[in-house]
Each structure stands twice: as C-alpha cells, then as structure tokens.
Coordinates of C-alpha atoms in Angstrom, one line a residue:
X1 CA 0.0 0.0 0.0
X2 CA 1.4 3.4 -1.1
X3 CA 0.2 6.1 1.3
X4 CA 1.0 9.8 0.5
X5 CA 0.4 12.6 3.0
X6 CA 0.5 16.2 1.8
X7 CA 1.6 18.4 4.7
X8 CA 4.0 17.8 7.5
X9 CA 2.6 19.7 10.4
X10 CA 0.4 18.5 13.3
X11 CA -2.2 16.5 11.5
X12 CA 0.0 15.1 8.8
X13 CA 2.8 13.9 11.1
X14 CA 0.3 12.5 13.6
X15 CA -1.2 10.5 10.8
X16 CA 2.1 9.3 9.5
X17 CA 3.2 8.1 12.9
X18 CA 0.0 6.3 13.5
X19 CA -0.2 4.8 10.0
X20 CA 3.3 3.3 10.4
X21 CA 2.2 1.6 13.7
X22 CA -1.0 0.3 12.2
X23 CA 0.6 -1.0 8.9
X24 CA 4.3 -1.8 9.1
X25 CA 4.4 -2.9 5.5
X26 CA 2.9 0.3 3.9
X27 CA 5.1 2.8 2.0
X28 CA 4.5 6.2 3.7
X29 CA 5.7 9.4 2.1
X30 CA 5.1 13.0 3.4
X31 CA 5.5 16.0 1.1
X32 CA 6.0 19.2 3.0
X33 CA 6.4 22.5 1.1
X34 CA 8.5 24.1 3.9
X35 CA 11.8 22.9 5.4
X36 CA 10.3 22.2 8.9
X37 CA 7.9 19.5 10.1
X38 CA 6.0 18.8 13.3
X39 CA 5.8 22.5 13.9
X40 CA 3.7 24.0 16.7
X41 CA 2.7 27.5 15.7
X42 CA 0.9 28.0 19.0
X43 CA 4.2 28.7 20.7
X44 CA 5.2 31.6 18.4
X45 CA 3.7 34.5 20.5
X46 CA 5.5 33.1 23.6
X47 CA 8.8 32.8 21.7
X48 CA 8.4 36.4 20.6
X49 CA 7.7 37.4 24.1
X50 CA 10.9 35.9 25.3
X51 CA 9.3 33.2 27.5
X52 CA 11.7 30.7 25.8
X53 CA 14.5 31.3 23.3
X54 CA 15.2 28.0 21.6
X55 CA 12.9 28.0 18.5
X56 CA 13.6 24.3 18.2
X57 CA 11.2 23.6 21.0
X58 CA 8.4 24.4 18.5
X59 CA 9.4 21.6 16.1
X60 CA 9.1 18.3 17.9
X61 CA 10.7 15.9 15.3
X62 CA 13.0 16.0 12.3
X63 CA 12.7 14.2 8.9
X64 CA 15.7 12.1 10.0
X65 CA 13.8 10.9 13.1
X66 CA 10.8 9.9 11.0
X67 CA 13.1 8.2 8.5
X68 CA 14.2 6.0 11.4
X69 CA 10.6 5.0 11.8
X70 CA 10.1 4.1 8.2
X71 CA 8.4 7.3 7.1
X72 CA 9.9 9.1 4.1
X73 CA 9.6 12.9 4.7
X74 CA 10.4 15.1 1.7
X75 CA 10.7 18.8 2.7
X76 CA 10.8 21.6 0.1
X77 CA 8.3 19.6 -2.0
X78 CA 5.1 21.4 -3.0
X79 CA 2.1 19.5 -4.4
X80 CA 0.5 21.6 -7.2
X81 CA -2.3 19.3 -8.4
X82 CA -4.3 16.3 -7.4
X83 CA -5.7 14.0 -10.1
X84 CA -8.1 11.9 -8.0
X85 CA -9.5 9.9 -10.9
X86 CA -6.0 8.5 -11.7
X87 CA -4.6 8.8 -8.2
X88 CA -1.7 11.0 -9.3
X89 CA 0.0 14.1 -7.8
X90 CA 2.0 16.8 -9.5
X91 CA 4.9 17.8 -7.2
X92 CA 7.5 20.5 -7.6
X93 CA 10.9 20.5 -5.9
X94 CA 13.7 23.0 -6.7
X95 CA 11.9 24.1 -9.9
X96 CA 11.6 20.5 -11.2
X97 CA 8.1 19.0 -11.5
X98 CA 7.3 15.3 -11.5
X99 CA 4.3 13.0 -11.1
X100 CA 3.8 10.4 -8.3
X101 CA 1.1 7.8 -7.8
X102 CA -0.7 6.9 -4.6
X103 CA -3.1 4.2 -3.3
X104 CA -4.4 6.4 -0.5
X105 CA -3.9 10.1 0.1
X106 CA -4.2 12.4 3.1
X107 CA -4.5 16.2 2.7
X108 CA -3.1 18.0 5.7
X109 CA -1.9 21.3 4.1
X110 CA -2.9 23.5 7.0
X111 CA -3.8 27.2 6.7
X112 CA -2.3 30.5 5.7
X113 CA -3.0 34.1 6.8
X114 CA -6.0 36.1 5.7
X115 CA -4.5 39.4 4.8
X116 CA -6.6 42.6 4.4
X117 CA -6.8 44.0 0.9
X118 CA -4.7 47.1 1.5
X119 CA -1.6 48.7 0.1
X120 CA 1.8 48.4 1.7
X121 CA 1.7 45.0 3.3
X122 CA 5.0 44.1 1.6
X123 CA 6.9 47.0 3.2
X124 CA 9.7 46.4 5.8
X125 CA 8.2 46.3 9.3
X126 CA 5.0 44.5 8.4
X127 CA 4.8 41.1 9.9
X128 CA 2.5 38.1 10.3
X129 CA 2.9 35.2 12.7
X130 CA 2.1 31.9 11.3
X131 CA 5.3 29.9 10.5
X132 CA 8.7 29.6 12.0
X133 CA 10.3 32.2 9.8
X134 CA 7.6 34.7 10.9
X135 CA 8.5 34.2 14.5
X136 CA 12.3 34.5 13.9
X137 CA 11.8 37.7 11.8
X138 CA 9.4 39.3 14.3
X139 CA 11.6 38.5 17.3
X140 CA 14.6 40.0 15.6
X141 CA 12.7 43.1 14.5
X142 CA 11.5 44.0 18.0
X143 CA 15.1 43.7 19.4
X144 CA 16.0 46.8 17.4
X145 CA 16.1 49.7 19.9
X146 CA 14.4 51.9 17.3
X147 CA 11.3 49.7 17.5
X148 CA 9.3 51.3 20.3
X149 CA 5.7 51.3 19.0
X150 CA 3.9 48.3 17.7
X151 CA 0.5 48.2 16.0
X152 CA -1.5 44.9 15.9
X153 CA -4.3 44.4 13.4
X154 CA -6.9 42.0 14.6
X155 CA -7.9 40.8 18.1
X156 CA -8.3 37.1 17.7
X157 CA -6.3 34.6 19.8
X158 CA -3.0 35.4 18.0
X159 CA -3.6 39.1 18.1
X160 CA -4.2 39.1 21.9
X161 CA -1.2 36.9 22.5
X162 CA 1.0 39.2 20.4
X163 CA -0.3 42.2 22.3
X164 CA 0.8 40.5 25.5
X165 CA 4.1 39.6 24.0
X166 CA 4.8 43.2 23.0
X167 CA 3.9 44.4 26.5
X168 CA 6.4 42.0 28.0
X169 CA 9.0 43.3 25.6
X170 CA 8.4 46.8 26.8
X171 CA 6.7 48.2 23.7
X172 CA 4.0 50.7 23.3
X173 CA 1.0 48.8 21.8
X174 CA -1.9 49.8 19.7
X175 CA -4.6 47.2 18.9
X176 CA -7.0 47.7 16.0
X177 CA -10.2 45.6 15.6
X178 CA -12.7 46.2 12.8
X179 CA -15.6 44.7 14.9
X180 CA -17.2 46.6 17.7
X181 CA -15.4 44.6 20.4
X182 CA -12.4 42.4 21.0
X183 CA -12.2 38.7 20.0
X184 CA -15.8 38.7 18.7
X185 CA -15.7 35.3 17.1
X186 CA -14.6 33.4 20.2
X187 CA -16.2 35.2 23.2
X188 CA -19.5 36.9 23.9
X189 CA -19.5 40.5 25.0
X190 CA -20.0 39.7 28.7
X191 CA -16.6 38.0 28.6
X192 CA -14.6 40.1 26.1
X193 CA -15.3 43.3 28.0
X194 CA -12.9 42.1 30.7
X195 CA -10.2 41.4 28.2
X196 CA -10.6 45.0 26.9
X197 CA -10.2 46.4 30.4
X198 CA -7.2 44.3 31.2
X199 CA -5.4 45.5 28.1
X200 CA -6.3 49.1 28.7
X201 CA -5.0 48.8 32.3
X202 CA -1.7 47.8 30.8
X203 CA -1.6 50.9 28.6
X204 CA -2.7 49.4 25.3
X205 CA -4.4 51.8 22.9
X206 CA -7.5 49.9 21.7
X207 CA -9.4 51.0 18.6
X208 CA -12.5 49.1 17.8
X209 CA -15.0 49.5 14.9
X210 CA -12.0 50.7 12.8
X211 CA -10.5 49.1 9.7
X212 CA -7.0 49.2 8.2
X213 CA -6.9 51.0 4.8
X214 CA -3.2 51.3 4.0
X215 CA 0.4 51.0 5.4
X216 CA 2.2 54.4 5.3
X217 CA 5.8 54.8 4.5
X218 CA 8.2 54.6 1.5
X219 CA 10.0 51.3 1.7
X220 CA 9.5 50.8 5.5
X221 CA 6.5 51.3 7.8
X222 CA 6.1 54.8 9.2
X223 CA 2.5 54.5 10.2
X224 CA -1.0 53.2 9.2
X225 CA -4.1 54.6 7.7
X226 CA -7.5 53.5 8.8
X227 CA -11.0 54.5 7.9
X228 CA -11.0 56.9 10.9
X229 CA -7.5 58.4 10.9
X230 CA -3.7 58.1 10.5
X231 CA -1.3 56.8 13.2
X232 CA 2.4 56.6 13.4
X233 CA 4.1 53.3 14.4
X234 CA 7.4 51.5 14.0
X235 CA 6.1 48.0 13.3
X236 CA 2.8 46.3 12.3
X237 CA 1.7 42.8 13.0
X238 CA -1.2 41.6 11.0
X239 CA -3.3 39.0 12.8
X240 CA -6.6 38.9 10.8
X241 CA -7.3 35.2 10.8
X242 CA -6.4 32.2 8.7
X243 CA -7.9 30.4 5.6
X244 CA -7.5 26.7 4.5
X245 CA -4.7 26.0 2.1
X246 CA -6.9 24.2 -0.4
X247 CA -6.8 26.4 -3.6
X248 CA -4.8 23.7 -5.4
X249 CA -7.8 21.3 -5.0
X250 CA -10.4 23.5 -6.7
X251 CA -10.3 21.5 -10.0
X252 CA -10.9 18.2 -8.2
X253 CA -14.5 19.2 -7.2
X254 CA -13.8 18.2 -3.6
X255 CA -16.6 19.0 -1.2
X256 CA -15.8 22.1 1.0
X257 CA -17.3 24.8 3.1
X258 CA -17.6 28.3 1.5
X259 CA -14.1 29.2 2.8
X260 CA -12.5 26.2 1.2
X261 CA -12.2 24.0 4.3
X262 CA -12.5 20.4 3.2
X263 CA -15.6 18.5 4.5
X264 CA -15.0 14.9 5.8
X265 CA -17.1 12.2 7.3
X266 CA -16.7 10.9 10.8
X267 CA -13.7 8.7 9.6
X268 CA -11.9 11.6 8.0
X269 CA -12.8 10.6 4.4
X270 CA -13.4 13.4 1.9
X271 CA -15.8 13.3 -1.1
X272 CA -12.9 12.0 -3.3
X273 CA -12.2 8.3 -3.5
X274 CA -9.4 7.1 -1.2
X275 CA -8.7 10.6 0.0
X276 CA -8.7 11.7 3.7
X277 CA -8.1 15.1 5.2
X278 CA -7.5 16.7 8.6
X279 CA -6.0 19.8 10.3
X280 CA -6.4 23.4 9.5
X281 CA -7.2 22.7 5.9
X282 CA -10.3 20.9 6.9
X283 CA -13.7 21.5 8.5
X284 CA -14.5 19.5 11.7
X285 CA -17.8 18.1 12.9
X286 CA -19.3 20.0 15.8
X287 CA -21.0 17.6 18.1
X288 CA -23.4 20.3 19.5
X289 CA -24.4 22.2 16.4
X290 CA -24.3 18.9 14.4
X291 CA -22.7 20.5 11.4
X292 CA -19.3 21.1 9.8
X293 CA -17.5 24.1 11.2
X294 CA -14.1 25.6 10.6
X295 CA -12.2 25.4 13.9
X296 CA -8.5 25.6 13.3
X297 CA -7.1 24.4 16.6
X298 CA -4.1 22.2 17.3
X299 CA -6.2 19.9 19.5
X300 CA -8.6 19.0 16.7
X301 CA -5.7 18.7 14.2
X302 CA -3.8 16.2 16.3
X303 CA -6.9 14.1 17.2
X304 CA -8.1 13.9 13.6
X305 CA -4.6 13.3 12.3
X306 CA -4.2 10.3 14.6
X307 CA -7.6 8.9 13.6
X308 CA -7.0 9.4 9.9
X309 CA -3.6 7.7 10.3
X310 CA -5.3 4.6 11.7
X311 CA -8.0 4.6 9.1
X312 CA -5.9 5.2 6.0
X313 CA -3.5 2.4 6.9
X314 CA -6.1 -0.3 7.7
X315 CA -6.3 -3.2 5.3
X316 CA -9.5 -4.5 6.9
X317 CA -11.6 -3.9 10.0
X318 CA -13.9 -1.2 11.1
X319 CA -12.6 2.4 10.7
X320 CA -12.4 4.7 13.8
X321 CA -15.1 7.3 14.1
X322 CA -14.6 10.8 15.3
X323 CA -17.3 11.8 17.9
X324 CA -17.0 15.5 17.1
X325 CA -15.4 18.7 18.5
X326 CA -16.9 21.4 20.7
X327 CA -14.2 24.0 20.0
X328 CA -12.8 24.1 23.5
X329 CA -10.1 26.8 23.6
X330 CA -8.4 29.3 25.9
X331 CA -6.2 32.3 25.9
X332 CA -4.0 34.2 28.4
X333 CA -4.1 38.0 28.4
X334 CA -1.7 39.4 30.9
X335 CA -3.1 38.4 34.3
X336 CA -6.4 37.1 32.9
X337 CA -7.1 33.6 31.6
X338 CA -10.2 32.9 29.5
X339 CA -11.7 29.7 28.2
X340 CA -14.7 28.7 26.1
X341 CA -16.3 25.5 25.0
X342 CA -19.4 24.5 23.0
X343 CA -21.5 27.2 21.4
X344 CA -21.5 30.9 22.0
X345 CA -24.9 32.5 22.3
X346 CA -24.7 33.8 18.7
X347 CA -23.6 30.4 17.4
X348 CA -26.4 28.6 19.3
X349 CA -29.0 30.9 17.8
X350 CA -27.6 30.5 14.4
X351 CA -27.7 26.7 14.8
X352 CA -31.5 27.0 15.5
X353 CA -31.6 26.3 19.2
X354 CA -34.2 28.0 21.5
X355 CA -31.5 29.6 23.5
X356 CA -31.2 31.1 27.0
X357 CA -28.2 32.4 28.8
X358 CA -27.0 33.7 32.2
X359 CA -23.9 35.5 33.3
X360 CA -22.5 35.0 36.8
X361 CA -20.0 37.3 38.6
X362 CA -18.3 35.5 41.5
X363 CA -14.9 34.8 43.2
X364 CA -12.3 32.1 42.4
X365 CA -12.1 30.8 46.0
X366 CA -12.9 31.6 49.7
X367 CA -12.3 35.1 50.9
X368 CA -10.1 34.2 53.9
X369 CA -7.4 32.6 51.6
X370 CA -4.9 34.9 50.0
X371 CA -5.3 35.7 46.3
X372 CA -9.1 35.8 46.0
X373 CA -10.1 37.4 42.7
X374 CA -13.1 38.0 40.5
X375 CA -14.3 35.3 38.1
X376 CA -17.0 35.6 35.5
X377 CA -19.0 32.9 33.7
X378 CA -21.5 32.8 30.9
X379 CA -23.7 29.7 30.5
X380 CA -25.6 29.1 27.3
X381 CA -28.4 26.5 27.4
X382 CA -31.5 25.2 25.7
X383 CA -34.6 26.8 27.0
X384 CA -36.9 23.8 27.0
X385 CA -34.5 20.9 27.9
X386 CA -32.1 23.0 30.0
X387 CA -29.3 21.1 28.2
X388 CA -26.0 23.0 28.4
X389 CA -24.9 24.2 24.9
X390 CA -21.9 26.4 25.8
X391 CA -19.9 28.0 28.5
X392 CA -17.3 30.8 28.8
X393 CA -15.2 31.6 31.8
X394 CA -12.7 34.4 32.6
X395 CA -10.7 35.3 35.7
X396 CA -7.3 35.7 37.2
X397 CA -7.1 32.2 38.7
X398 CA -8.7 28.8 37.7
X399 CA -10.9 29.8 34.8
X400 CA -9.3 27.6 32.2
X401 CA -9.3 24.5 34.3
X402 CA -13.0 25.0 35.0
X403 CA -13.7 25.2 31.3
X404 CA -12.4 21.7 31.0
X405 CA -15.1 20.5 33.4
X406 CA -17.7 22.3 31.3
X407 CA -16.4 20.6 28.2
X408 CA -17.1 17.3 29.8
X409 CA -20.5 18.5 30.9
X410 CA -21.5 19.5 27.4
X411 CA -20.2 16.3 25.8
X412 CA -22.2 14.2 28.3
X413 CA -25.4 16.3 27.8
X414 CA -25.6 17.7 31.3
X415 CA -28.5 19.9 32.2
X416 CA -28.4 23.1 34.2
X417 CA -30.0 21.5 37.2
X418 CA -27.4 18.7 37.1
X419 CA -24.6 21.2 36.9
X420 CA -26.1 23.0 39.9
X421 CA -25.7 19.9 42.1
X422 CA -22.4 18.6 40.5
X423 CA -19.9 17.5 43.1
X424 CA -16.9 19.6 42.3
X425 CA -13.8 19.6 44.5
X426 CA -13.7 22.1 47.3
X427 CA -11.0 23.5 49.6
X428 CA -10.7 27.2 50.6
X429 CA -7.6 27.9 48.4
X430 CA -9.2 26.5 45.3
X431 CA -12.9 27.3 45.3
X432 CA -16.0 28.2 47.3
X433 CA -18.4 25.6 48.7
X434 CA -20.7 26.5 45.8
X435 CA -18.4 26.8 42.9
X436 CA -19.2 29.4 40.2
X437 CA -20.2 26.5 38.0
X438 CA -22.7 25.3 40.6
X439 CA -24.0 28.8 40.9
X440 CA -24.5 29.2 37.2
X441 CA -26.4 25.9 37.0
X442 CA -28.7 26.9 39.9
X443 CA -29.4 30.4 38.6
X444 CA -30.3 29.2 35.1
X445 CA -34.1 28.9 34.8

C-alpha cells in the first residue's frame, strides 16, 4: 500500500506516525512545502515574548527521526495538483516538476494568513505570525532599539497573544479591531469586556470599529491609515485570521465549506475516493451544532490526524469514528485567563436552538485565603430541555481548568440542574463551597 500525505505539520505527522504503527508494510511518504515539520505554531507568541529562546522547542521531530521509523519525509516539495481519478499528484521540488502515484492520500496542508486587501503589506516592518520564519523575523525586529511602538491588526487569539508579548518586551502597543469589540468570534460581549479592560489597564491603545486601509511609509513602515485616521508606528503585526490551504484542490471538485475548508465524514474521508483530510485545511464536525465548522485548533488537528492515520493504513476492519469537536479553547491576556467550550450565544441561535443564557460574577475561592479574585462565567443552554450548549469563563485564577469541566458536561449532555448539584472539589484555596459552575447551574431557569 502506497500512502502519501500532503503536509508535515500537526495533522500530517500525527497521521504518518499512527499509520506506520498500524501498517508496518505500507510505504508512507510525506510531502512538505517548507523545510520544517511537526511545527507547533501555538508557541510563536511566547517565543516572541521571550518566554523561551530556543525555537527548536516548537518543532518536535525532524525528517531524519521519521526516517528511522520508516516514514519518508520530503521537505521543500510542493504538491501543485491532485488527479483523484487517476490517483496522481504533480509535485514541484527545486523548480523540477514530477508525477507520483498513490493508493491512499491524506491532505493536511494547514492554513495561511488572511490578509486585508490594503496597500503596503510588503513594506519592511510589516509582519505576520504563522510559521517559524515569521517568529524569527518578528523576534529579531523588536530587538531593534528603534522599534518602540507596535500596532497589531486583529484581536483574535493570536492578536491578543501578540499584544501581551509586546507588552512583555516593553513596547507601546496599539490594537485595532474592525468589529465593535475584541475577539468577537470566540467570546461573547460579557466576557470580552474584561479582556478589553485588562489591556487598557496595561496601557494598550484599543481602537474598535476601525479598519486598516493602508500601510504608510516609503520602503518601510512609518504608520498606518484606517477608515478613521492616521497613526504613526514603528512596526505592524497583521493577525486577521487564517484560511485553509486548499486552492490547489479546486479543480478536483472536492466538497468544501464556502471558505475552502474540506468536508470529511466521521472517519476523515473526503468526497474524493481514497482521500482523507485533517487539520487546519479541513472542517470539523461540531457535536453540539451537528454541522461542519471551521475550527483551526491544534487539538482537533492532532486528534483527527491520529484517527486518519489509523483509518488510512487499515487493510480491513472497522474504521475509527470521530465523535466531534466542541471547540474548547483558551487564551491568556496578561493576568487574565479565559476559556470557552461548546457554542456561544450567537452560534447557538444560528444553529437553530431555542437559547437562553445567564452571566455570573463570583470569586475564584474563599475570601479568607490569599489571592481571591473575580471570576465571570456565561452559560448558554437550551430553553426547554435545559441542556447546556456552551460555557465561557474568565478570571485571574482557575478559569481555564473549569472550562475543561464544562467541556465534559457539554459532551455528556448535562443539564443546568445537574450542573447546579455537581460534586466539584472544594477546599478554601481552590474554590468556594458552591463553585461558580454550581451557581450558574442553579441560577439558570
């Protein structure tokens, strides 16, 4: 069996490793366009912040290490076309193009930046943060003593993490978001308002409902132009989201979402014969909304990659089934930590649920233990059944670990009344006798 995997990051290499264990006799080849594999982009903001200095920590394995396992990894090889009818790929390496055949194919080509349609993005001093070279370039740029002011475009997870990184590096920071509030796609307003306040407290200039129009300067950045004004800055970091790397598949007719994310079934199979997909190039099944969604997270990429690796290498037997994702994710913004799982209120309404929600303001633990601080929780649930659909938590201590408990609750179909009486651990330094999650469940009517 000849297995080819396009893409050597989280999903692709997880699949390759699992496929080798499942089928020791298969020929497994990975084509990766860059020179780095097993790369974890999630670490880039913390590398730029100086929390660690060895960039190698973000790349877990090398091609040589995979070769020892019997997986042939070819870096610097870009797949240009897929001929699914004849099971052929067109591959380019060092300006030479050749054709290879496969028996089974996995697409794990990841994602790339969504860049705003403005002039000047190619000027010196404009950065993105997606791949290793981006992190190395940005880290080097901010070490220049002439770089004192940084403007960040976009307030998603990466934008917020870059803002924190720049504060840690002693920079003046401006954050521009075209929506009316910060991180609108991940958190509801009741939660994002606390992120806004935390950044303002640290001196960040926040401009919402404002869109980038152009990068000012001759060859290098001197400022930016928005639809509301002009601002000077020394450096710009564009963090306006990602899109699936699937344009090369357009002629195949593969089934995708409108943004190009590949649709798969519960086994990872695509609409093309003997072709699987996983990672940031693919949609993922949401177990609450019961539909495909684009959720480009490392957790989903690794899980689906491992599952596809098992299924693609099987000779016989029942394929593994993916139960679905609920988009559990988290972010640290200076002293705050925030997590979300399941559906936001907007997402629940869009999915057609009869939705209700409550927001609770409480404390992280008992008042007579040092370090007590505020915690805020939003609970989204179905009005008639009281089944929990989503949860969001933010605070200075313990919010993210609680969101893990809420993820389990949502997967298991827990109701608000069950949550209200759930037996969570209690000790004065960790919680109150009625944890904020209990309180939320009991208040929800």
